[in-house]
């Protein structure tokens, strides 16, 4: 097939970028549907009267972001794109101009494994399946450097003045657009509060809600959030889960008036909460005044199979969901930018009780993230990373097949870690045998609150793969096959 791509030689946009944008938009709009075969790079180059390297660059970019795939000996084909992200440009005049924003960071997937590694154990560890890492080899360092230089031009002095206490308006508007497009969220930019990490935002939230609250948390759970809440003297009660998430009847019995949940990909179990259970939790919140759900949506960007389920925040109409998001997983932990979406009644209360707090994120960092998002770089980066993580995810599952019959895998198809449950070995045995093979794995038991029976009987470990190379994944899996095989 021929592609009628209108190329403009009078602009500064490179030809390969124009080809990439045209094909990408055609795929997005449905003009090019899944499984359609594209012309070869040579055929397209001859048709458009450009060099083959130009069309190859465009195809390479589309392949990296998951829009097309190369099938050996057959050619290039359009991929399924239902899970690919598209972020609209931020609207309004405040989002324009050289000054940009002028108008789990400890997240769930960065939870610490309890216990310290000794120097000897560290030296013997050849492969570390930590659930905390991300792949930094694929980070667009060149783009980030360019944005940094642009932000710090000599006449951009406003960047060094105090900014909006709630977070820069342009960045909040960009986040609002992203949430609407990617998570089905519904809010105004005035409901968003930007802060340096979810811990700070949780502390800020409880200063608004008051310390005389009881917070229910899924068990097992994200222990960093538990430590923050308990450390402020707030009563935290663990609530039992089933295969669909927090049990509503147990939540009602707990006496809690706030429930902290991770419905899109529960950490550490990997459970994706179905719509019916989400509706049950929303119903619980609406039955009594003063009840709220805190939705920690820490890694919803990384889902590999099936259609994404909208955020709780976008499903409700009674203003009972407090949404927490972060750029730690999707961009980099060092960015330290998280955000909180408050229901309108709490948004007004925030300005009354805590609006005097200065923003904990520098204006320069906020502007850089704004430029990264509105320049299309964030969208491309997420789509590229989804392809990278899916490849690693599939590679690890394939490499662990020799253990079939002895283990069960769960929590797969989303996030950047999976759970392995052995039918015959305890968690302690799994960790000990893996350690003797030079592999570090992470026991599920350390993520429980209290001492439930499930913790004592755990046969489950977490295997994070994001920060590992494909060679390390294969090496680690081979070692685990030797350690845990029968």
Coordinates of C-alpha atoms in Angstrom, one line a residue:
X1 CA 0.0 0.0 0.0
X2 CA 1.1 3.6 -0.6
X3 CA 0.9 6.3 2.1
X4 CA 0.0 9.7 0.9
X5 CA 2.1 11.7 3.4
X6 CA 2.1 15.5 2.8
X7 CA 5.7 16.6 3.5
X8 CA 6.5 20.2 4.1
X9 CA 10.1 21.2 3.2
X10 CA 9.6 24.9 4.2
X11 CA 9.3 24.1 7.9
X12 CA 12.0 23.3 10.5
X13 CA 10.3 20.0 11.4
X14 CA 12.6 17.1 10.2
X15 CA 11.1 14.9 7.4
X16 CA 11.3 11.8 9.5
X17 CA 9.3 13.5 12.3
X18 CA 6.6 14.5 9.8
X19 CA 6.4 10.9 8.5
X20 CA 6.3 9.6 12.1
X21 CA 3.5 12.1 13.1
X22 CA 1.4 11.3 10.1
X23 CA 1.5 7.6 10.5
X24 CA 0.9 7.9 14.3
X25 CA -2.1 10.1 13.8
X26 CA -3.5 7.7 11.1
X27 CA -3.2 4.8 13.6
X28 CA -4.8 6.8 16.4
X29 CA -7.8 7.9 14.2
X30 CA -8.3 4.4 12.8
X31 CA -7.2 5.2 9.3
X32 CA -4.6 2.5 9.7
X33 CA -6.0 -0.4 11.6
X34 CA -4.3 -3.2 13.6
X35 CA -2.6 -5.9 11.5
X36 CA -2.4 -3.7 8.4
X37 CA 0.9 -4.1 6.6
X38 CA 2.9 -0.9 5.9
X39 CA 5.1 -0.3 2.9
X40 CA 8.8 -1.2 3.5
X41 CA 11.2 1.6 4.4
X42 CA 12.6 1.3 0.8
X43 CA 9.2 1.5 -0.9
X44 CA 8.1 4.4 1.3
X45 CA 11.4 6.3 0.6
X46 CA 11.0 5.8 -3.1
X47 CA 7.4 6.9 -3.0
X48 CA 8.1 10.1 -1.0
X49 CA 11.4 10.8 -2.8
X50 CA 13.4 10.9 0.5
X51 CA 16.3 8.9 1.7
X52 CA 15.8 5.4 3.2
X53 CA 17.4 6.5 6.4
X54 CA 14.6 9.1 6.8
X55 CA 11.9 6.5 6.6
X56 CA 13.9 4.1 8.8
X57 CA 14.1 6.7 11.5
X58 CA 10.4 7.2 11.4
X59 CA 9.6 3.5 11.6
X60 CA 12.2 3.0 14.4
X61 CA 10.4 5.7 16.5
X62 CA 7.0 4.2 15.8
X63 CA 8.3 0.7 16.7
X64 CA 9.9 1.9 19.9
X65 CA 6.6 3.5 21.0
X66 CA 4.5 0.4 20.2
X67 CA 2.5 1.7 17.2
X68 CA 4.0 -0.7 14.7
X69 CA 6.0 -3.9 14.9
X70 CA 8.6 -5.5 12.6
X71 CA 7.9 -9.1 11.7
X72 CA 11.0 -10.9 10.4
X73 CA 10.8 -11.8 6.7
X74 CA 7.3 -10.2 6.4
X75 CA 7.6 -6.4 7.1
X76 CA 6.1 -3.8 9.3
X77 CA 2.5 -4.1 10.7
X78 CA 0.2 -1.8 12.7
X79 CA -0.1 -2.9 16.4
X80 CA -3.2 -2.9 18.7
X81 CA -3.2 0.6 20.3
X82 CA -6.0 0.5 22.8
X83 CA -3.6 0.8 25.7
X84 CA -1.3 3.5 24.2
X85 CA -1.4 6.9 25.8
X86 CA -2.4 10.1 24.0
X87 CA -2.1 13.4 26.0
X88 CA -3.9 16.4 24.6
X89 CA -2.0 19.7 24.6
X90 CA -2.8 21.9 27.6
X91 CA -5.4 24.5 26.7
X92 CA -5.5 28.1 27.7
X93 CA -3.1 31.0 27.3
X94 CA -1.5 30.3 30.6
X95 CA 0.0 27.2 29.1
X96 CA 1.9 29.1 26.4
X97 CA 5.1 31.2 26.2
X98 CA 8.7 30.7 27.2
X99 CA 8.1 30.8 30.9
X100 CA 5.9 27.6 30.8
X101 CA 4.7 27.2 34.3
X102 CA 4.7 30.8 35.2
X103 CA 1.0 31.8 34.8
X104 CA 5.9 5.8 44.8
X105 CA 10.2 9.1 45.4
X106 CA 8.7 6.5 47.6
X107 CA 5.7 5.0 45.7
X108 CA 4.1 1.6 46.2
X109 CA 6.6 0.0 43.8
X110 CA 9.5 1.4 45.7
X111 CA 8.6 -0.2 49.0
X112 CA 11.6 -1.3 51.1
X113 CA 12.2 -4.9 51.8
X114 CA 12.5 -5.3 55.6
X115 CA 15.9 -6.1 56.8
X116 CA 19.3 -4.8 55.8
X117 CA 21.7 -6.4 53.4
X118 CA 25.1 -7.2 54.9
X119 CA 28.2 -6.4 52.9
X120 CA 28.8 -10.1 52.3
X121 CA 25.2 -10.7 51.0
X122 CA 25.5 -7.7 48.8
X123 CA 28.7 -9.0 47.2
X124 CA 27.2 -12.4 46.6
X125 CA 24.1 -10.9 44.9
X126 CA 24.5 -11.3 41.1
X127 CA 20.9 -10.5 40.2
X128 CA 18.5 -8.3 42.4
X129 CA 14.8 -8.6 41.5
X130 CA 14.0 -5.5 43.4
X131 CA 10.4 -4.1 42.9
X132 CA 11.8 -0.6 43.5
X133 CA 13.7 0.0 40.3
X134 CA 12.9 1.5 36.9
X135 CA 14.6 1.3 33.6
X136 CA 16.8 4.5 33.3
X137 CA 18.7 3.3 30.2
X138 CA 15.7 4.4 28.0
X139 CA 15.2 7.8 29.6
X140 CA 15.4 10.6 27.1
X141 CA 18.4 12.4 28.6
X142 CA 18.9 14.6 25.5
X143 CA 15.4 16.0 25.6
X144 CA 15.7 16.6 29.4
X145 CA 18.9 18.5 28.9
X146 CA 17.4 20.6 26.2
X147 CA 14.4 21.5 28.3
X148 CA 16.8 22.4 31.2
X149 CA 18.8 24.8 29.0
X150 CA 15.7 26.4 27.7
X151 CA 14.3 26.9 31.2
X152 CA 17.4 28.6 32.4
X153 CA 17.9 31.2 29.6
X154 CA 19.2 34.5 30.9
X155 CA 16.0 36.5 30.6
X156 CA 13.8 33.8 32.2
X157 CA 14.2 35.4 35.6
X158 CA 10.6 34.6 36.7
X159 CA 11.7 31.0 37.3
X160 CA 13.7 32.2 40.3
X161 CA 10.8 33.9 42.0
X162 CA 8.3 32.3 44.4
X163 CA 5.6 30.5 42.5
X164 CA 2.0 29.4 43.2
X165 CA 1.7 27.7 46.6
X166 CA -0.5 25.1 45.1
X167 CA 1.7 24.3 42.2
X168 CA 2.2 26.2 38.9
X169 CA -1.1 26.7 37.1
X170 CA 0.2 25.6 33.7
X171 CA 1.5 22.3 35.1
X172 CA -1.7 21.7 37.0
X173 CA -3.6 22.2 33.8
X174 CA -1.3 19.8 31.9
X175 CA -1.9 17.2 34.6
X176 CA -5.7 17.8 34.4
X177 CA -5.6 17.1 30.7
X178 CA -3.4 14.0 31.2
X179 CA -5.8 12.6 33.9
X180 CA -8.8 13.1 31.7
X181 CA -7.2 11.5 28.6
X182 CA -5.3 8.6 30.3
X183 CA -7.4 7.8 33.4
X184 CA -10.9 9.1 32.7
X185 CA -10.4 11.6 35.5
X186 CA -12.7 14.6 36.0
X187 CA -11.4 17.6 37.8
X188 CA -10.4 21.2 37.5
X189 CA -6.8 22.5 37.7
X190 CA -7.8 24.3 40.9
X191 CA -8.4 20.9 42.6
X192 CA -4.8 19.7 42.0
X193 CA -2.1 20.2 44.6
X194 CA 1.5 19.5 43.6
X195 CA 4.0 18.3 46.2
X196 CA 7.4 16.6 46.5
X197 CA 6.4 13.0 47.0
X198 CA 3.3 11.2 48.2
X199 CA 4.5 11.2 51.8
X200 CA 4.3 15.0 51.9
X201 CA 0.9 15.0 50.2
X202 CA -0.4 12.4 52.7
X203 CA 0.8 14.6 55.7
X204 CA -0.8 17.6 54.1
X205 CA -4.0 15.8 53.5
X206 CA -4.3 14.6 57.1
X207 CA -3.7 18.1 58.3
X208 CA -6.8 19.1 56.4
X209 CA -8.9 16.1 57.4
X210 CA -7.8 16.1 61.0
X211 CA -5.9 13.5 63.1
X212 CA -9.0 12.0 64.7
X213 CA -9.6 9.7 61.8
X214 CA -9.4 6.0 61.3
X215 CA -7.8 4.9 58.0
X216 CA -8.4 1.4 56.6
X217 CA -5.6 -0.1 54.5
X218 CA -5.4 -3.2 52.3
X219 CA -3.4 -6.0 53.9
X220 CA -0.7 -6.5 52.6
X221 CA -0.1 -2.9 51.6
X222 CA 2.3 -0.1 50.7
X223 CA 4.2 0.1 54.0
X224 CA 5.6 3.6 53.4
X225 CA 2.1 5.1 53.4
X226 CA 1.3 3.1 56.5
X227 CA 4.4 4.5 58.3
X228 CA 3.5 8.1 57.3
X229 CA -0.1 7.8 58.6
X230 CA 0.8 5.9 61.8
X231 CA 3.7 8.2 62.4
X232 CA 1.2 11.1 62.7
X233 CA -0.8 9.4 65.4
X234 CA -3.6 8.4 63.0
X235 CA -5.3 5.1 63.8
X236 CA -4.7 2.6 60.9
X237 CA -6.6 -0.6 60.7
X238 CA -5.6 -3.4 58.2
X239 CA -8.5 -4.8 56.2
X240 CA -8.6 -8.3 54.7
X241 CA -8.5 -8.7 50.9
X242 CA -9.8 -11.3 48.4
X243 CA -8.9 -11.8 44.8
X244 CA -10.8 -8.5 43.9
X245 CA -9.3 -6.2 46.5
X246 CA -10.4 -4.8 49.8
X247 CA -13.5 -6.6 51.2
X248 CA -16.4 -4.1 51.6
X249 CA -17.9 -6.1 54.5
X250 CA -14.6 -6.1 56.4
X251 CA -14.2 -2.4 55.6
X252 CA -17.6 -1.7 57.2
X253 CA -16.8 -3.7 60.3
X254 CA -13.4 -1.9 60.7
X255 CA -15.1 1.4 61.8
X256 CA -12.9 3.4 59.4
X257 CA -14.0 6.6 57.8
X258 CA -11.2 6.7 55.2
X259 CA -10.0 3.8 53.0
X260 CA -6.6 3.8 51.3
X261 CA -6.7 1.7 48.2
X262 CA -4.7 1.0 45.0
X263 CA -7.4 -0.2 42.6
X264 CA -5.5 -0.1 39.3
X265 CA -2.7 -2.3 40.5
X266 CA -2.6 -3.1 44.2
X267 CA 0.9 -3.2 45.7
X268 CA 2.2 -5.7 46.4
X269 CA -0.4 -8.3 45.3
X270 CA -0.8 -6.9 41.7
X271 CA -4.7 -7.2 42.0
X272 CA -6.6 -5.1 39.5
X273 CA -9.9 -4.2 41.2
X274 CA -12.9 -5.0 39.0
X275 CA -15.5 -2.3 38.3
X276 CA -18.1 -4.0 40.6
X277 CA -15.8 -3.9 43.6
X278 CA -15.0 -0.3 42.9
X279 CA -18.6 0.6 42.9
X280 CA -19.0 -1.2 46.2
X281 CA -16.3 0.9 47.7
X282 CA -17.8 4.1 46.3
X283 CA -21.2 3.0 47.8
X284 CA -19.5 2.5 51.2
X285 CA -18.0 6.0 51.0
X286 CA -21.4 7.6 50.1
X287 CA -23.4 6.0 52.9
X288 CA -22.1 8.3 55.7
X289 CA -20.9 11.9 55.7
X290 CA -17.2 12.4 56.1
X291 CA -16.1 9.2 54.5
X292 CA -13.5 9.3 51.8
X293 CA -11.4 7.0 49.6
X294 CA -7.8 7.7 49.0
X295 CA -6.9 6.3 45.6
X296 CA -3.1 5.7 45.1
X297 CA -2.7 5.3 41.3
X298 CA 1.0 4.9 41.4
X299 CA 1.7 2.9 38.2
X300 CA -1.5 2.8 36.2
X301 CA 0.5 3.7 33.0
X302 CA 2.0 0.2 32.7
X303 CA -0.8 -2.2 31.7
X304 CA 0.1 -4.8 29.0
X305 CA -3.1 -6.8 28.3
X306 CA -6.8 -5.9 28.5
X307 CA -8.4 -2.5 28.5
X308 CA -7.5 -0.2 31.3
X309 CA -10.2 0.4 34.0
X310 CA -10.9 4.1 34.6
X311 CA -9.7 5.6 37.9
X312 CA -12.1 5.6 40.8
X313 CA -11.9 9.4 40.7
X314 CA -13.5 9.4 37.3
X315 CA -16.3 7.0 38.3
X316 CA -17.7 8.9 41.3
X317 CA -20.2 11.8 41.4
X318 CA -20.4 12.5 45.2
X319 CA -16.9 14.1 45.7
X320 CA -15.6 11.3 48.0
X321 CA -12.4 10.2 46.2
X322 CA -9.0 11.8 46.9
X323 CA -6.6 10.9 44.1
X324 CA -2.8 10.5 44.5
X325 CA -0.5 10.3 41.4
X326 CA 3.2 10.5 40.9
X327 CA 5.8 10.9 38.1
X328 CA 8.3 8.7 40.0
X329 CA 7.5 5.5 38.1
X330 CA 6.6 7.1 34.7
X331 CA 9.5 9.6 34.5
X332 CA 12.2 9.1 37.2
X333 CA 12.3 8.8 41.0
X334 CA 14.6 11.8 41.3
X335 CA 11.9 14.1 39.8
X336 CA 10.1 14.0 43.1
X337 CA 6.9 15.4 41.8
X338 CA 3.6 14.0 42.9
X339 CA 0.1 15.4 42.8
X340 CA -3.2 15.2 44.7
X341 CA -6.7 15.8 43.3
X342 CA -9.0 16.9 46.0
X343 CA -12.8 16.8 45.9
X344 CA -14.2 20.3 45.7
X345 CA -15.3 20.5 49.3
X346 CA -11.8 19.5 50.4
X347 CA -10.2 21.8 47.9
X348 CA -11.9 24.7 49.5
X349 CA -10.9 23.4 53.0
X350 CA -7.3 23.0 51.8
X351 CA -7.1 26.7 50.8
X352 CA -8.6 27.7 54.2
X353 CA -6.5 25.4 56.4
X354 CA -3.3 24.7 54.5
X355 CA -3.2 27.2 51.6
X356 CA -0.4 29.2 53.3
X357 CA 2.2 26.3 52.8
X358 CA 4.7 27.1 50.1
X359 CA 5.1 24.6 47.3
X360 CA 7.7 21.9 48.1
X361 CA 8.6 21.5 44.4
X362 CA 10.9 24.0 42.8
X363 CA 9.4 26.2 40.1
X364 CA 12.2 25.2 37.7
X365 CA 11.4 21.5 38.1
X366 CA 7.7 22.1 37.6
X367 CA 8.4 24.1 34.4
X368 CA 10.7 21.3 33.1
X369 CA 8.0 18.7 33.7
X370 CA 5.4 21.0 32.1
X371 CA 7.5 21.3 28.9
X372 CA 8.2 17.6 28.9
X373 CA 4.4 16.9 29.0
X374 CA 3.1 19.5 26.6
X375 CA 5.9 19.0 24.1
X376 CA 4.8 15.4 23.5
X377 CA 7.9 13.9 25.1
X378 CA 6.0 12.4 28.0
X379 CA 3.5 10.6 25.8
X380 CA 6.3 9.2 23.6
X381 CA 8.3 8.2 26.7
X382 CA 5.4 6.4 28.3
X383 CA 4.6 4.5 25.1
X384 CA 8.2 3.6 24.7
X385 CA 8.6 2.4 28.3
X386 CA 5.4 0.4 28.1
X387 CA 7.0 -1.5 25.1
X388 CA 10.3 -1.9 27.0
X389 CA 8.6 -3.2 30.2
X390 CA 6.3 -5.5 28.3
X391 CA 9.2 -7.1 26.6
X392 CA 11.0 -7.7 29.9
X393 CA 7.7 -8.9 31.5
X394 CA 7.2 -11.5 28.7
X395 CA 10.9 -12.5 28.8
X396 CA 10.8 -13.2 32.6
X397 CA 7.5 -15.2 32.3
X398 CA 9.0 -17.3 29.5
X399 CA 12.3 -17.8 31.3
X400 CA 10.5 -19.2 34.4
X401 CA 8.5 -21.8 32.5
X402 CA 10.7 -24.7 33.7
X403 CA 9.1 -24.1 37.1
X404 CA 5.6 -24.8 35.7
X405 CA 3.8 -27.2 38.0
X406 CA 5.7 -26.1 41.0
X407 CA 4.7 -22.4 41.1
X408 CA 1.9 -20.1 40.3
X409 CA 2.4 -16.6 38.8
X410 CA 0.1 -13.7 39.7
X411 CA 0.0 -10.0 39.4
X412 CA 1.3 -10.2 35.8
X413 CA 0.0 -8.1 32.9
X414 CA 0.4 -4.8 34.7
X415 CA 3.0 -2.9 36.7
X416 CA 6.7 -3.7 36.8
X417 CA 6.8 -6.7 39.2
X418 CA 5.1 -10.1 39.5
X419 CA 4.4 -12.5 42.3
X420 CA 5.6 -16.1 42.4
X421 CA 4.0 -18.6 44.8
X422 CA 5.6 -21.9 45.3
X423 CA 3.4 -24.9 46.0
X424 CA 5.9 -26.7 48.3
X425 CA 8.5 -24.2 49.6
X426 CA 7.9 -21.5 52.2
X427 CA 8.9 -17.9 51.6
X428 CA 11.9 -18.2 53.8
X429 CA 13.1 -21.3 51.9
X430 CA 12.6 -19.5 48.6
X431 CA 14.6 -16.5 49.7
X432 CA 17.3 -18.7 51.2
X433 CA 17.7 -21.0 48.1
X434 CA 17.7 -18.0 45.8
X435 CA 20.4 -16.3 47.9
X436 CA 22.6 -19.3 47.6
X437 CA 22.4 -18.9 43.8
X438 CA 23.3 -15.3 44.0
X439 CA 19.8 -13.9 43.5
X440 CA 17.9 -11.5 45.8
X441 CA 14.1 -11.8 45.9
X442 CA 11.6 -10.1 48.1
X443 CA 9.1 -11.9 50.5
X444 CA 5.5 -10.9 50.5
X445 CA 5.3 -11.2 54.3
X446 CA 7.2 -7.9 54.9
X447 CA 4.3 -5.9 53.4
X448 CA 1.7 -7.1 55.9
X449 CA 0.5 -4.9 58.8
X450 CA 0.5 -6.9 62.0
X451 CA 0.7 -10.7 62.1
X452 CA -2.1 -12.3 60.1
X453 CA -2.1 -16.0 59.3
X454 CA -1.4 -15.2 55.7
X455 CA 1.9 -13.6 56.7
X456 CA 3.0 -16.7 58.7
X457 CA 2.0 -19.1 55.9
X458 CA 3.4 -17.1 53.0
X459 CA 5.0 -19.0 50.1
X460 CA 5.2 -15.9 47.9
X461 CA 8.0 -13.7 46.7
X462 CA 8.0 -10.5 44.5
X463 CA 10.1 -10.4 41.4
X464 CA 10.7 -6.9 40.0
X465 CA 12.2 -6.7 36.5
X466 CA 12.2 -3.0 35.5
X467 CA 15.8 -2.1 36.3
X468 CA 17.3 -5.3 35.0
X469 CA 18.7 -5.8 31.5
X470 CA 17.4 -8.7 29.4
X471 CA 20.6 -10.5 30.0
X472 CA 20.2 -10.1 33.8
X473 CA 16.6 -11.4 33.6
X474 CA 17.7 -14.5 31.7
X475 CA 20.6 -15.1 34.1
X476 CA 18.5 -14.5 37.2
X477 CA 15.7 -16.8 35.9
X478 CA 18.2 -19.6 35.2
X479 CA 19.5 -19.3 38.7
X480 CA 16.0 -19.4 40.2
X481 CA 15.2 -22.4 38.1
X482 CA 18.1 -24.2 39.6
X483 CA 17.2 -23.0 43.1
X484 CA 13.6 -23.8 43.1
X485 CA 13.2 -26.7 40.6
X486 CA 12.3 -30.1 41.8

